[in-house]
């Protein structure tokens, strides 16, 4: 489904675009029913919270046909290509499960610094698409965004003691591939300088991207965003797919991240019309 000129203008100005009823409740129910089939015990693809709950399931398309087709769905690819302005490939795919009473926060951060520094992607010409598998609001951990903050490029990071972060990770055997956890866990290495955050929030406000199940949120790689932990008894499962321009593929990087974190297939996506055959 093509975005209108107004929708594209809203995205370019604000750095995000929320569209309700993008998927039907039947489609969402079928996707949700497939979720358990994307999880493998002790897989590096599955990141756990310190509470032991699942935080993220990366690369569900590696193991599940339904999610593989969702990642190539024309209804998502067409708008993503409009926002990026070229043919696209899939850079990252995950299901962020923010479980009832256990789902932890995501601190205020930008995504692009991780893809620029960890994956050597040069330009912020990536769009993330977030599909809500449950009704999502500020109470159960909706994404919080600061409109317009995507225009600032990569901003100053908050002061963090990276040694402290890695020590904390070492003591928690809740994830095998510890070396990636400072990019994936609840204690991120690249977060936003607090005085800059305050300035932007005071200027443009903070929007909670609330939406019913089936809603889709498109958001820019540089937008300031965060989400609270989930203190409600209602899960907040969401599918996140990040698409990158085929003209912006990663350069050389010292320790390339594995394919489940940084996609290695740079061919233009071959779209499919339907998720379910
Ligand atoms: O490292 C990454 O690729 C991931 N990290 C964060 C904080 N957000 C983007 C991405 O999922
Ligand atoms: Fe993020």
Tab-separated table of C-alpha atoms and ligand atoms in Angstrom:
chain	number	residue	atom	x	y	z
A	1	UNK	CA	0.000	0.000	0.000
A	2	UNK	CA	1.574	3.280	-1.109
A	3	UNK	CA	1.994	6.104	1.394
A	4	UNK	CA	0.346	9.425	0.523
A	5	UNK	CA	2.397	12.580	0.016
A	6	UNK	CA	1.061	13.836	3.375
A	7	UNK	CA	2.186	10.665	5.161
A	8	UNK	CA	5.664	10.893	3.630
A	9	UNK	CA	5.856	14.586	4.562
A	10	UNK	CA	4.815	13.766	8.157
A	11	UNK	CA	7.526	11.079	8.376
A	12	UNK	CA	10.230	13.348	6.944
A	13	UNK	CA	9.310	16.116	9.391
A	14	UNK	CA	8.807	14.002	12.524
A	15	UNK	CA	10.947	10.920	11.961
A	16	UNK	CA	8.074	8.484	12.523
A	17	UNK	CA	4.641	7.559	11.109
A	18	UNK	CA	2.016	5.452	12.889
A	19	UNK	CA	-0.690	3.742	10.806
A	20	UNK	CA	-3.518	1.940	12.632
A	21	UNK	CA	-5.240	-1.199	11.225
A	22	UNK	CA	-2.327	-1.963	8.913
A	23	UNK	CA	-2.847	-5.696	9.601
A	24	UNK	CA	-6.170	-7.365	10.388
A	25	UNK	CA	-6.814	-8.990	13.786
A	26	UNK	CA	-6.891	-12.360	11.985
A	27	UNK	CA	-3.423	-11.767	10.490
A	28	UNK	CA	-2.081	-10.636	13.871
A	29	UNK	CA	-3.581	-13.705	15.591
A	30	UNK	CA	-1.863	-16.020	13.065
A	31	UNK	CA	1.468	-14.187	13.448
A	32	UNK	CA	1.178	-14.336	17.232
A	33	UNK	CA	0.393	-18.080	17.089
A	34	UNK	CA	3.613	-18.601	15.096
A	35	UNK	CA	5.780	-16.675	17.584
A	36	UNK	CA	6.747	-19.720	19.735
A	37	UNK	CA	8.029	-21.459	16.562
A	38	UNK	CA	10.708	-18.782	16.150
A	39	UNK	CA	12.300	-19.506	19.548
A	40	UNK	CA	15.110	-22.045	19.986
A	41	UNK	CA	16.520	-22.949	23.424
A	42	UNK	CA	20.011	-21.518	24.087
A	43	UNK	CA	20.180	-19.877	20.695
A	44	UNK	CA	22.304	-16.718	20.388
A	45	UNK	CA	19.292	-15.328	18.479
A	46	UNK	CA	17.271	-15.276	21.726
A	47	UNK	CA	18.222	-12.498	24.167
A	48	UNK	CA	16.914	-12.881	27.722
A	49	UNK	CA	16.095	-10.217	30.302
A	50	UNK	CA	17.823	-10.457	33.662
A	51	UNK	CA	14.438	-11.709	34.904
A	52	UNK	CA	14.841	-14.696	32.576
A	53	UNK	CA	11.955	-13.532	30.366
A	54	UNK	CA	12.637	-13.309	26.644
A	55	UNK	CA	13.653	-9.770	25.577
A	56	UNK	CA	14.235	-10.281	21.852
A	57	UNK	CA	14.122	-13.070	19.293
A	58	UNK	CA	16.406	-12.067	16.430
A	59	UNK	CA	16.121	-13.334	12.851
A	60	UNK	CA	12.806	-15.223	13.159
A	61	UNK	CA	12.902	-15.481	9.369
A	62	UNK	CA	15.877	-17.832	9.647
A	63	UNK	CA	13.665	-20.533	11.156
A	64	UNK	CA	10.067	-19.703	10.277
A	65	UNK	CA	8.348	-19.403	6.893
A	66	UNK	CA	5.550	-17.133	8.082
A	67	UNK	CA	7.987	-14.557	9.459
A	68	UNK	CA	10.202	-14.996	6.394
A	69	UNK	CA	7.248	-13.980	4.178
A	70	UNK	CA	6.235	-11.151	6.512
A	71	UNK	CA	9.738	-9.670	6.072
A	72	UNK	CA	9.175	-9.538	2.300
A	73	UNK	CA	5.503	-8.493	2.347
A	74	UNK	CA	4.668	-6.006	-0.391
A	75	UNK	CA	2.470	-4.028	2.071
A	76	UNK	CA	5.648	-3.250	4.065
A	77	UNK	CA	8.260	-3.113	1.306
A	78	UNK	CA	6.447	-0.536	-0.859
A	79	UNK	CA	6.171	2.128	1.913
A	80	UNK	CA	9.681	1.358	3.177
A	81	UNK	CA	11.093	1.852	-0.352
A	82	UNK	CA	9.154	5.139	-0.602
A	83	UNK	CA	10.666	6.410	2.676
A	84	UNK	CA	14.194	5.203	1.817
A	85	UNK	CA	14.028	6.211	-1.832
A	86	UNK	CA	15.565	3.120	-3.350
A	87	UNK	CA	15.364	-0.666	-3.490
A	88	UNK	CA	15.964	-2.157	-0.051
A	89	UNK	CA	17.363	-5.198	1.717
A	90	UNK	CA	16.729	-6.481	5.239
A	91	UNK	CA	19.330	-5.329	7.771
A	92	UNK	CA	17.806	-6.544	11.027
A	93	UNK	CA	14.711	-8.480	12.069
A	94	UNK	CA	13.583	-9.120	15.629
A	95	UNK	CA	10.591	-9.746	17.827
A	96	UNK	CA	10.900	-7.560	20.916
A	97	UNK	CA	8.751	-9.235	23.551
A	98	UNK	CA	8.131	-6.908	26.453
A	99	UNK	CA	6.539	-9.494	28.721
A	100	UNK	CA	3.905	-8.641	31.324
A	101	UNK	CA	5.504	-7.578	34.635
A	102	UNK	CA	8.961	-8.684	33.388
A	103	UNK	CA	9.772	-6.777	30.190
A	104	UNK	CA	12.615	-4.348	30.891
A	105	UNK	CA	13.143	-0.814	29.589
A	106	UNK	CA	15.008	0.395	26.530
A	107	UNK	CA	16.966	3.497	27.477
A	108	UNK	CA	16.821	6.646	25.342
A	109	UNK	CA	18.978	5.946	22.301
A	110	UNK	CA	19.310	6.222	18.540
A	111	UNK	CA	19.570	3.043	16.478
A	112	UNK	CA	21.846	4.300	13.718
A	113	UNK	CA	24.981	4.616	15.951
A	114	UNK	CA	24.877	0.827	16.434
A	115	UNK	CA	24.535	0.186	12.717
A	116	UNK	CA	27.176	2.800	11.887
A	117	UNK	CA	29.779	1.845	14.501
A	118	UNK	CA	29.091	-1.899	14.905
A	119	UNK	CA	28.070	-2.677	11.302
A	120	UNK	CA	29.894	0.035	9.278
A	121	UNK	CA	26.769	1.340	7.548
A	122	UNK	CA	27.696	4.828	6.390
A	123	UNK	CA	24.408	6.711	5.954
A	124	UNK	CA	21.271	6.760	8.210
A	125	UNK	CA	19.108	5.729	5.259
A	126	UNK	CA	17.344	2.917	7.147
A	127	UNK	CA	13.728	2.590	8.226
A	128	UNK	CA	12.459	0.382	11.028
A	129	UNK	CA	8.945	-1.007	10.814
A	130	UNK	CA	7.298	-1.999	14.107
A	131	UNK	CA	4.216	-4.217	13.958
A	132	UNK	CA	2.147	-4.346	17.150
A	133	UNK	CA	1.064	-7.879	18.037
A	134	UNK	CA	-0.893	-6.575	21.033
A	135	UNK	CA	-2.711	-3.371	21.977
A	136	UNK	CA	0.157	-1.075	22.945
A	137	UNK	CA	0.137	2.056	25.056
A	138	UNK	CA	2.363	4.043	27.412
A	139	UNK	CA	1.443	1.713	30.289
A	140	UNK	CA	2.671	-1.568	28.777
A	141	UNK	CA	5.748	-0.050	27.132
A	142	UNK	CA	4.878	1.697	23.866
A	143	UNK	CA	7.797	3.252	22.043
A	144	UNK	CA	8.415	6.829	23.205
A	145	UNK	CA	9.784	9.147	20.494
A	146	UNK	CA	10.866	12.786	20.275
A	147	UNK	CA	9.485	14.201	17.015
A	148	UNK	CA	12.091	15.807	14.743
A	149	UNK	CA	15.093	14.450	16.690
A	150	UNK	CA	16.114	12.342	13.667
A	151	UNK	CA	17.355	15.528	11.970
A	152	UNK	CA	20.315	15.874	14.385
A	153	UNK	CA	22.450	13.039	13.011
A	154	UNK	CA	24.344	10.900	15.534
A	155	UNK	CA	24.319	12.921	18.747
A	156	UNK	CA	26.561	13.066	21.834
A	157	UNK	CA	26.396	9.870	23.883
A	158	UNK	CA	25.649	9.851	27.611
A	159	UNK	CA	28.716	9.244	29.780
A	160	UNK	CA	28.749	5.523	30.620
A	161	UNK	CA	31.274	3.294	32.294
A	162	UNK	CA	31.567	0.580	29.653
A	163	UNK	CA	33.674	-1.459	32.054
A	164	UNK	CA	30.783	-1.476	34.511
A	165	UNK	CA	28.394	-2.605	31.756
A	166	UNK	CA	30.589	-5.506	30.657
A	167	UNK	CA	31.236	-6.527	34.293
A	168	UNK	CA	27.469	-6.637	34.905
A	169	UNK	CA	27.015	-8.705	31.742
A	170	UNK	CA	29.815	-11.112	32.739
A	171	UNK	CA	28.014	-11.918	35.987
A	172	UNK	CA	24.696	-12.626	34.374
A	173	UNK	CA	24.679	-15.841	32.415
A	174	UNK	CA	21.405	-14.871	30.779
A	175	UNK	CA	22.914	-14.620	27.349
A	176	UNK	CA	25.633	-16.681	25.663
A	177	UNK	CA	26.903	-14.036	23.210
A	178	UNK	CA	27.776	-11.493	25.883
A	179	UNK	CA	29.861	-9.458	23.453
A	180	UNK	CA	26.688	-8.167	21.791
A	181	UNK	CA	24.682	-7.504	24.914
A	182	UNK	CA	25.737	-3.890	25.407
A	183	UNK	CA	23.928	-3.255	22.120
A	184	UNK	CA	20.873	-5.399	22.867
A	185	UNK	CA	20.226	-5.343	26.595
A	186	UNK	CA	18.773	-3.002	29.199
A	187	UNK	CA	22.148	-1.302	29.750
A	188	UNK	CA	23.101	0.081	26.354
A	189	UNK	CA	26.574	1.362	25.469
A	190	UNK	CA	25.357	4.210	23.185
A	191	UNK	CA	22.612	6.273	24.848
A	192	UNK	CA	21.745	9.950	24.518
A	193	UNK	CA	23.416	12.742	26.496
A	194	UNK	CA	20.861	13.794	29.121
A	195	UNK	CA	21.108	17.563	28.639
A	196	UNK	CA	20.560	17.145	24.890
A	197	UNK	CA	17.644	14.801	25.583
A	198	UNK	CA	16.075	17.400	27.904
A	199	UNK	CA	16.551	20.166	25.349
A	200	UNK	CA	14.903	18.129	22.571
A	201	UNK	CA	12.058	16.902	24.797
A	202	UNK	CA	11.362	20.458	26.005
A	203	UNK	CA	11.355	21.695	22.394
A	204	UNK	CA	9.354	18.944	20.651
A	205	UNK	CA	7.741	16.946	23.429
A	206	UNK	CA	7.653	13.173	23.915
A	207	UNK	CA	5.092	11.119	22.000
A	208	UNK	CA	4.015	7.624	23.103
A	209	UNK	CA	3.390	5.710	19.855
A	210	UNK	CA	0.269	3.952	21.173
A	211	UNK	CA	-1.686	1.743	18.800
A	212	UNK	CA	-4.048	-1.213	18.698
A	213	UNK	CA	-2.817	-4.660	17.637
A	214	UNK	CA	-2.223	-4.605	13.868
A	215	UNK	CA	-0.873	-1.042	13.897
A	216	UNK	CA	2.480	-0.345	12.207
A	217	UNK	CA	5.022	2.312	13.195
A	218	UNK	CA	7.656	3.413	10.696
A	219	UNK	CA	10.597	5.166	12.348
A	220	UNK	CA	13.914	6.697	11.275
A	221	UNK	CA	17.284	5.245	12.330
A	222	UNK	CA	18.289	8.465	14.107
A	223	UNK	CA	15.091	9.304	16.003
A	224	UNK	CA	15.459	9.506	19.810
A	225	UNK	CA	13.408	6.665	21.261
A	226	UNK	CA	12.959	4.596	24.399
A	227	UNK	CA	10.377	2.371	26.048
A	228	UNK	CA	9.459	1.758	29.664
A	229	UNK	CA	9.466	-1.558	31.418
A	230	UNK	CA	6.101	-3.277	31.394
A	231	UNK	CA	4.426	-3.123	34.797
A	232	UNK	CA	1.049	-4.215	33.436
A	233	UNK	CA	-0.168	-7.837	33.375
A	234	UNK	CA	-0.425	-7.532	29.555
A	235	UNK	CA	2.409	-8.543	27.173
A	236	UNK	CA	3.629	-6.072	24.568
A	237	UNK	CA	5.048	-8.221	21.768
A	238	UNK	CA	6.180	-6.356	18.655
A	239	UNK	CA	7.880	-7.333	15.416
A	240	UNK	CA	10.631	-4.960	14.269
A	241	UNK	CA	12.105	-5.124	10.783
A	242	UNK	CA	14.841	-2.710	9.739
A	243	UNK	CA	15.322	-2.113	6.031
A	244	UNK	CA	18.382	-0.452	4.499
A	245	UNK	CA	18.989	1.023	1.064
A	246	UNK	CA	20.872	-1.303	-1.315
A	247	UNK	CA	23.044	1.766	-2.011
A	248	UNK	CA	24.119	1.900	1.652
A	249	UNK	CA	25.494	-1.572	2.345
A	250	UNK	CA	28.028	-2.070	5.152
A	251	UNK	CA	31.717	-1.370	4.623
A	252	UNK	CA	34.622	-3.258	6.182
A	253	UNK	CA	34.359	-3.684	9.947
A	254	UNK	CA	36.873	-5.273	12.345
A	255	UNK	CA	34.558	-7.812	14.032
A	256	UNK	CA	31.496	-8.181	11.813
A	257	UNK	CA	28.348	-9.006	13.745
A	258	UNK	CA	26.674	-12.316	12.815
A	259	UNK	CA	23.919	-12.470	10.202
A	260	UNK	CA	21.164	-12.684	12.819
A	261	UNK	CA	22.091	-9.128	13.920
A	262	UNK	CA	23.296	-7.605	10.653
A	263	UNK	CA	21.817	-9.013	7.454
A	264	UNK	CA	24.335	-10.183	4.852
A	265	UNK	CA	22.001	-10.598	1.858
A	266	UNK	CA	22.220	-7.216	0.109
A	267	UNK	CA	20.137	-8.166	-2.932
A	268	UNK	CA	16.918	-6.146	-3.395
A	269	UNK	CA	14.054	-7.842	-1.561
A	270	UNK	CA	11.760	-9.958	-3.735
A	271	UNK	CA	8.307	-8.929	-2.528
A	272	UNK	CA	5.487	-11.373	-1.747
A	273	UNK	CA	1.816	-10.400	-1.845
A	274	UNK	CA	0.587	-12.573	1.016
A	275	UNK	CA	1.984	-13.786	4.299
A	276	UNK	CA	-0.136	-16.914	4.552
A	277	UNK	CA	-0.317	-19.355	1.656
B	1	LIG	O1	22.534	-3.129	18.059
B	1	LIG	C1	21.506	-3.123	17.387
B	1	LIG	O2	21.472	-3.345	16.174
B	1	LIG	C2	20.201	-2.923	18.147
B	1	LIG	N1	20.420	-2.066	19.264
B	1	LIG	C3	19.589	-1.084	19.597
B	1	LIG	C4	19.772	-0.381	20.869
B	1	LIG	N2	18.601	-0.686	18.787
B	1	LIG	C5	18.727	-1.061	17.369
B	1	LIG	C6	19.109	-2.494	17.233
B	1	LIG	O3	18.024	-3.315	17.463
B	2	LIG	FE1	16.242	1.107	19.165
